[in-house]
Short mmCIF file of C-alpha atoms in Angstrom, two decimals:
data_model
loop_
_atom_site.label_atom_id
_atom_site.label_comp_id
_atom_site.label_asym_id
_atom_site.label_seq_id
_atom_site.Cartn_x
_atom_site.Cartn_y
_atom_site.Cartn_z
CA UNK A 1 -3.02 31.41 11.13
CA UNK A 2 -3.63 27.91 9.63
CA UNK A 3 -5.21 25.32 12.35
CA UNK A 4 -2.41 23.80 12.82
CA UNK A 5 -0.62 26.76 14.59
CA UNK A 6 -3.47 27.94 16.62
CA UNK A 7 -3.48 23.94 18.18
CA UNK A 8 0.10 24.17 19.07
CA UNK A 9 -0.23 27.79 20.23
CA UNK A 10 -3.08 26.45 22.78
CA UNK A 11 -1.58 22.95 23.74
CA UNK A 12 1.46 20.39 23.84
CA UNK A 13 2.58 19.32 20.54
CA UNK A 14 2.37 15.88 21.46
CA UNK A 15 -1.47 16.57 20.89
CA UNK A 16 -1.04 18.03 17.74
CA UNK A 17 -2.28 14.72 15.98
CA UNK A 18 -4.85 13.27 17.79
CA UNK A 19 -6.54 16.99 17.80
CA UNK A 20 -6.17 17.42 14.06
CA UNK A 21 -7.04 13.57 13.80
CA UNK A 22 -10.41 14.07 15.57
CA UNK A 23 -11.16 17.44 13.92
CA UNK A 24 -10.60 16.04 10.22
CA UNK A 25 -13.42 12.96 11.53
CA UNK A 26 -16.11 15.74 12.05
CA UNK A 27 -15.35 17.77 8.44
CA UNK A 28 -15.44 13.80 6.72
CA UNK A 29 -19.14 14.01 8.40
CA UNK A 30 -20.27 18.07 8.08
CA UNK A 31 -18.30 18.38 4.48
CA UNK A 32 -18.61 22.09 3.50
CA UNK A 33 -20.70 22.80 5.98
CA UNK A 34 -18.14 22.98 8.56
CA UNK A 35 -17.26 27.08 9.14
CA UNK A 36 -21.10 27.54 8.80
CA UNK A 37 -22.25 25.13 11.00
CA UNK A 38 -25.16 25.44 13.11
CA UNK A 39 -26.15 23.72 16.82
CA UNK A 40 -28.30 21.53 15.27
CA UNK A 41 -25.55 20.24 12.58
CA UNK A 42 -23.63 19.19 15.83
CA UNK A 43 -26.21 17.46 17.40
CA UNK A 44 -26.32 15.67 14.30
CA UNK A 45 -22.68 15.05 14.38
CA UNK A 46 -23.29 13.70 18.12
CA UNK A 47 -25.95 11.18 16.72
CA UNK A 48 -24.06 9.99 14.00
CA UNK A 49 -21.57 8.95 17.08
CA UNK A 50 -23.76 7.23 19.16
CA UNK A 51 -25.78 5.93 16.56
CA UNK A 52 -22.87 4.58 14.49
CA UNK A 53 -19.38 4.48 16.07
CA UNK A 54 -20.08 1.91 18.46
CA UNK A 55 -17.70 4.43 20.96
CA UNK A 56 -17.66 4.88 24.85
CA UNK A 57 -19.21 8.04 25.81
CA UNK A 58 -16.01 9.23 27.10
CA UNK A 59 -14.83 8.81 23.59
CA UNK A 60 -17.80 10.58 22.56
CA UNK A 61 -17.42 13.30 24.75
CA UNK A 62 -13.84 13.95 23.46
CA UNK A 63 -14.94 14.45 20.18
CA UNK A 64 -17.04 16.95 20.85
CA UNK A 65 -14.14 19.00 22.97
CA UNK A 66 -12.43 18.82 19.94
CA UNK A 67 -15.18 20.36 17.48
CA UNK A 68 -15.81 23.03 20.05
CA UNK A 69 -12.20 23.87 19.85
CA UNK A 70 -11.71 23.85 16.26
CA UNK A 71 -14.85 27.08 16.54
CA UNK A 72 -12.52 29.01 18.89
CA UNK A 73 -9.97 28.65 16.83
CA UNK A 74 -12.54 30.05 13.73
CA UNK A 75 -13.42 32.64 16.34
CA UNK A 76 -9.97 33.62 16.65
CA UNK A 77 -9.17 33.83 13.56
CA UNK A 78 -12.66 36.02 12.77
CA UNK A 79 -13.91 33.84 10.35
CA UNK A 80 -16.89 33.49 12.99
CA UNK A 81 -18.41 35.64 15.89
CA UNK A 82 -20.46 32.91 17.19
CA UNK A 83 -19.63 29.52 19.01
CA UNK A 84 -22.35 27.39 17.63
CA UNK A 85 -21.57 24.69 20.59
CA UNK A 86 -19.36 26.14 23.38
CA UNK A 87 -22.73 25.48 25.49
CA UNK A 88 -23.73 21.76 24.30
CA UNK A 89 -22.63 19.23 27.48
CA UNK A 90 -23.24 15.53 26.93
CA UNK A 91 -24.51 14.37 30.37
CA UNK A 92 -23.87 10.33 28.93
CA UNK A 93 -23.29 8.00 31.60
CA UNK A 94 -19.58 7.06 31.64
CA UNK A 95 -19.31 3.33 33.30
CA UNK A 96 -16.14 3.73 35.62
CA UNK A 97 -16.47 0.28 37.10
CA UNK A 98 -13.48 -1.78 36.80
CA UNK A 99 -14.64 -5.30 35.26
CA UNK A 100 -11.85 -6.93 37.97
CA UNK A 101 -13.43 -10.62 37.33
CA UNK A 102 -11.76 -10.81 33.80
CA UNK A 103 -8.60 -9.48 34.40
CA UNK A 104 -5.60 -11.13 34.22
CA UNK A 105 -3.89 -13.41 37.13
CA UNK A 106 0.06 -12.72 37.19
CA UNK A 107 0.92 -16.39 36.13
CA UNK A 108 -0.95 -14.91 33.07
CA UNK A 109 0.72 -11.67 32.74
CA UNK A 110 4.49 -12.96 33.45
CA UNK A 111 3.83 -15.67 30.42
CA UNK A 112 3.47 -12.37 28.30
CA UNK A 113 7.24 -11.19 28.38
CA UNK A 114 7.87 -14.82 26.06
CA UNK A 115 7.59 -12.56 23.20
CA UNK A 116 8.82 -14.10 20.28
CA UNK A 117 8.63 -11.81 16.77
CA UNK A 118 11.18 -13.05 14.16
CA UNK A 119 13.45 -9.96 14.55
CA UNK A 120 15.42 -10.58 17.77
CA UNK A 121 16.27 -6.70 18.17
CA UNK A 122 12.64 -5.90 17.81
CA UNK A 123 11.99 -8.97 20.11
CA UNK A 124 13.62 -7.34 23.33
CA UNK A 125 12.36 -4.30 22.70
CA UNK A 126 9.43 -5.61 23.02
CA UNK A 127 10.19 -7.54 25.82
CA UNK A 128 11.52 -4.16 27.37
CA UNK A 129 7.89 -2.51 26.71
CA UNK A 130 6.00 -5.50 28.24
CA UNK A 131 7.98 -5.72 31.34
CA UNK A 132 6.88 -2.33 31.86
CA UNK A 133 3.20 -3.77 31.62
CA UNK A 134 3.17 -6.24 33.71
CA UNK A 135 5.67 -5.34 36.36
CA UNK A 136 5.05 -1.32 36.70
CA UNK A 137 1.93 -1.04 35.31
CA UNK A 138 2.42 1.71 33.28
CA UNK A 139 0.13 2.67 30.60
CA UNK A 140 1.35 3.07 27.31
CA UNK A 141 1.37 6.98 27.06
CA UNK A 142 3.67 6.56 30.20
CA UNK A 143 5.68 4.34 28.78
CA UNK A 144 6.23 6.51 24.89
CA UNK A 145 7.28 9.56 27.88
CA UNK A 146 10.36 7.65 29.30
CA UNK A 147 13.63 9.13 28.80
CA UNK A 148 16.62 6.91 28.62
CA UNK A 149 17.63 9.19 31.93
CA UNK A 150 14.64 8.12 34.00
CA UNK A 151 16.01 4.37 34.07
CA UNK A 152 18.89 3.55 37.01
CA UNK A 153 19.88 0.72 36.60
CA UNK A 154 22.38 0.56 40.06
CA UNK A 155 19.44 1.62 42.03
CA UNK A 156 16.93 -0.85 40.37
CA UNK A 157 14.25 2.20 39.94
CA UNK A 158 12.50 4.07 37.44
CA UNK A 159 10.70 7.31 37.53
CA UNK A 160 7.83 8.03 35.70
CA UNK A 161 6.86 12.07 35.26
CA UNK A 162 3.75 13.42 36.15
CA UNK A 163 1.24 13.94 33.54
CA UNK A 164 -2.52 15.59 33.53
CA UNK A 165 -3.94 12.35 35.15
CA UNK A 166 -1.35 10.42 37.06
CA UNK A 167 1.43 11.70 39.81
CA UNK A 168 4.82 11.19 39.28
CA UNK A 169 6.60 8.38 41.09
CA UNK A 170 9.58 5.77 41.57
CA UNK A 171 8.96 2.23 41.00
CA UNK A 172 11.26 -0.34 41.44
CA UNK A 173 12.64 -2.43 38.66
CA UNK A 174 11.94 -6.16 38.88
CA UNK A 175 15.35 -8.39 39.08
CA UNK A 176 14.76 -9.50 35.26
CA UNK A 177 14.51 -6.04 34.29
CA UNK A 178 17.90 -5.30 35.01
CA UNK A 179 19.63 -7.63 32.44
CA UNK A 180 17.22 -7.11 29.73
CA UNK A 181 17.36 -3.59 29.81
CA UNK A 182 21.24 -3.60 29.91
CA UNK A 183 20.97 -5.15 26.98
CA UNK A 184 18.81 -3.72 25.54
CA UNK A 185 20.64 -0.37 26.39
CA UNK A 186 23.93 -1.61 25.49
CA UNK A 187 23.47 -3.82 22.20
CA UNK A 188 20.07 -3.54 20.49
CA UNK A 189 18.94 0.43 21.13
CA UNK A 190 22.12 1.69 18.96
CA UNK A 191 21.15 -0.48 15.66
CA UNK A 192 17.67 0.81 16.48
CA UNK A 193 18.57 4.93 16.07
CA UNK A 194 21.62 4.35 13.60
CA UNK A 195 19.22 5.34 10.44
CA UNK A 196 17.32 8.07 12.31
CA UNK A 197 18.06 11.67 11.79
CA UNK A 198 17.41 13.91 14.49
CA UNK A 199 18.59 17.70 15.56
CA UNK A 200 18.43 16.41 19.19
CA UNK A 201 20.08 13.58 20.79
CA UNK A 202 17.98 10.75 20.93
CA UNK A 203 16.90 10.24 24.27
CA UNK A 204 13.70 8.42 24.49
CA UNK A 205 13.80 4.60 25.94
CA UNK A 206 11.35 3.06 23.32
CA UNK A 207 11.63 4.25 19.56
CA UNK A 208 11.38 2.28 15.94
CA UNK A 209 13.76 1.97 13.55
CA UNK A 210 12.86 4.50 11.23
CA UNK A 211 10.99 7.19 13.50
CA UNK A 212 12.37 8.33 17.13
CA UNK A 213 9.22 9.68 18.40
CA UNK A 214 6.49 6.56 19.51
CA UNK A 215 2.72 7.24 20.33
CA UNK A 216 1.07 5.40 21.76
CA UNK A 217 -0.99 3.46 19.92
CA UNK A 218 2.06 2.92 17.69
CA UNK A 219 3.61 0.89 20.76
CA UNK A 220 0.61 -0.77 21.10
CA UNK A 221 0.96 -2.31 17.47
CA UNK A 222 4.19 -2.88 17.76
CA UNK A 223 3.74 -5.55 21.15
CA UNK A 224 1.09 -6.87 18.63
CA UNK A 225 2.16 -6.73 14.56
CA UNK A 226 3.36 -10.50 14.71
CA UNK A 227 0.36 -11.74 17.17
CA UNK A 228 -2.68 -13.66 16.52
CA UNK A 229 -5.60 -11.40 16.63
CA UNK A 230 -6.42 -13.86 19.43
CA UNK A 231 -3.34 -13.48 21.31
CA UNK A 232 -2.68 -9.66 21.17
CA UNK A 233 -2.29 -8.07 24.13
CA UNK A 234 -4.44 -5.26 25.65
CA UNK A 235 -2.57 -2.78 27.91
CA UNK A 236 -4.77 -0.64 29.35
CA UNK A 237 -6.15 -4.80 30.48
CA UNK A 238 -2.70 -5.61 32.07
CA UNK A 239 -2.68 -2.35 33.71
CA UNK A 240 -5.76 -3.22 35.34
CA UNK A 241 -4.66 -6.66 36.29
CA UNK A 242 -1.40 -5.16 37.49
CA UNK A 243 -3.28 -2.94 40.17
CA UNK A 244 -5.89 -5.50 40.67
CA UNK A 245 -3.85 -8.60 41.82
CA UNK A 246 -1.56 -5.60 44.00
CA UNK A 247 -4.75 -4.92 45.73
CA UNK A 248 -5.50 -8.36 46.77
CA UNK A 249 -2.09 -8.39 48.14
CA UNK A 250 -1.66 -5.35 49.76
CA UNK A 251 -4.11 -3.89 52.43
CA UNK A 252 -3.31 -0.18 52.62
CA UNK A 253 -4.94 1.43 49.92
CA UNK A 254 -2.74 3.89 49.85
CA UNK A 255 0.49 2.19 48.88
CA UNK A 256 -1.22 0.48 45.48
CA UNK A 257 -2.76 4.46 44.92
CA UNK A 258 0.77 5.69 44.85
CA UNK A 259 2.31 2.71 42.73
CA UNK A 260 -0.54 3.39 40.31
CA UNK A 261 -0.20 7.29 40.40
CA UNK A 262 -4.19 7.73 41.01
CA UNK A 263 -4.53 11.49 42.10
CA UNK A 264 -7.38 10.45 43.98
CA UNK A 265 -7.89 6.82 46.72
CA UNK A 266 -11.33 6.36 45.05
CA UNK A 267 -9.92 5.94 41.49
CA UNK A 268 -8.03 2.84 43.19
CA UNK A 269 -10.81 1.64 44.86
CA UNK A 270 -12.69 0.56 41.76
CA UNK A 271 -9.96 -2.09 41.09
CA UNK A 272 -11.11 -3.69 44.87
CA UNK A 273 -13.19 -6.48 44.52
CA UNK A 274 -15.40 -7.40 47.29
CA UNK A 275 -15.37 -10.19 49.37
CA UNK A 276 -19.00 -11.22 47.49
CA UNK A 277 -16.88 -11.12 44.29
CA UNK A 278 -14.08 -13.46 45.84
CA UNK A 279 -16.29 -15.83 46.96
CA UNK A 280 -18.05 -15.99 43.54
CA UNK A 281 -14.91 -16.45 41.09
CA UNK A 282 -13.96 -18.78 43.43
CA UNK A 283 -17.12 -20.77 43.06
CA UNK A 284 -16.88 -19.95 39.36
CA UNK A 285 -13.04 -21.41 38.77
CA UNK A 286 -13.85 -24.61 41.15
CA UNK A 287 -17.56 -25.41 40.96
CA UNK A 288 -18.73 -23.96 37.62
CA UNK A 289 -22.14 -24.42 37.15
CA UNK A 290 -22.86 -26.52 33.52
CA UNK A 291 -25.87 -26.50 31.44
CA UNK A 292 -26.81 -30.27 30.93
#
């Protein structure tokens, strides 16, 4: 059984890449050490990371999930009898604290849907995926997932599935939605699958012209491919400011937890700024204080 088929006998093809993506990174740094390996080699591996990388220790963490699974699968195959790492735990402080001083204000985020790449099909596409930013906040694995299906346009709604982190909802779609994806729908989404060839009906709501299946940091470069590096927009930052600037308008926690899909209230609670934090951006944006 090549490694291949042992990752999408354990888990959803969709993570079929970034698994075998992550797992090639640690043989470019063990070489032919890798079936041999010992605890100490992984360490190693772990310090090269920190040490090197410049990554987020949730990053880091997730790398080392994946080496731990590629021995299973050596285990499973009996090319081992040993896990050299299934006991190593990285106990790195993750920062969950939501930097809400930087985000963006929604004069900001609506002055993002001006895209303007030269191709005018690719242009409301794009338009499509960035309304979906700013309006839903959806993050970009959420919006790769949407089915054609999941958009009614009579209703003015969309429903996003459930996945491992978020809960499944119904949003409603903002009035300049509903035009742009009609056409989008109607006019530009047929020129974009006409060259791709498929078994299955094409069904997803987002897709390229030469590939139907988007990940998602393919979307992400294609919002950006035409953008100053300057000017490129960060998602996972207008998701942020999405739930951010709700917050400030909404008092019941619970209604911006269930427009976000947090499982859990305190997840939400760490886009909340405090009053102290008001009163300082406020002090910052009218009276900023100037080195003479």
């Amino acid at each position: 059984m090549t490694l291949e088929n042992y990752l999408l006998k354990k888990y959803k093809k969709s993570s079929l890449n970034p698994y075998l993506c992550s797992i090639r990174k640690y043989f470019n740094f063990i070489q032919n050490r890798a079936e041999t390996a010992t605890y100490q080699d992984i360490l190693e591996y772990v310090g090269h990371l920190r040490k090197n990388e410049n990554l987020q220790p949730k990053t880091i963490k997730h790398y080392l999930l994946n080496v731990k699974i590629y021995y299973y699968y050596l285990i499973e195959i009996g090319k081992r009898n040993d896990h050299p790492c299934s006991e190593l735990y990285l106990k790195d402080k993750i920062n969950r604290q939501i930097a809400v001083d930087t985000l963006y204000t929604p004069e900001t985020l609506e002055n993002f849907l001006n895209d303007t790449h030269k191709d005018k099909i690719l242009q409301r596409r794009n338009q499509v995926i960035i309304s979906l930013l700013i309006y839903q906040g959806l993050t970009v694995g959420e919006i790769c997932n949407l089915q054609i299906e999941d958009i009614n346009l009579e209703k003015a709604e969309i429903y996003i599935k459930s996945s491992d982190k978020k809960k499944s909802r119904t949003l409603p779609l903002q009035a300049k939605q509903i035009l742009l994806f009609l056409n989008y729908l109607k006019e530009d989404y047929p020129k974009l699958i006409q060259h791709i060839v498929s078994e299955k009906p094409i069904k997803t709501l987002i897709t390229g012209k030469l590939k139907e299946e988007v990940r998602p940091n393919v979307l992400n470069r294609m919002i950006n491919d035409h953008r100053e590096k300057s000017q490129q927009l960060q998602p996972i930052k207008i998701r942020q400011s999405v739930i951010a600037n709700l917050l400030k308008k909404e008092n019941d926690t619970r209604i911006v937890q269930v427009f976000a899909g947090h499982k859990r209230a305190s997840t939400t609670i760490l886009y909340k700024q405090t009053e102290l934090e008001i009163l300082q951006n406020a002090i910052n944006l009218y009276h900023p204080i100037r080195e003479i």
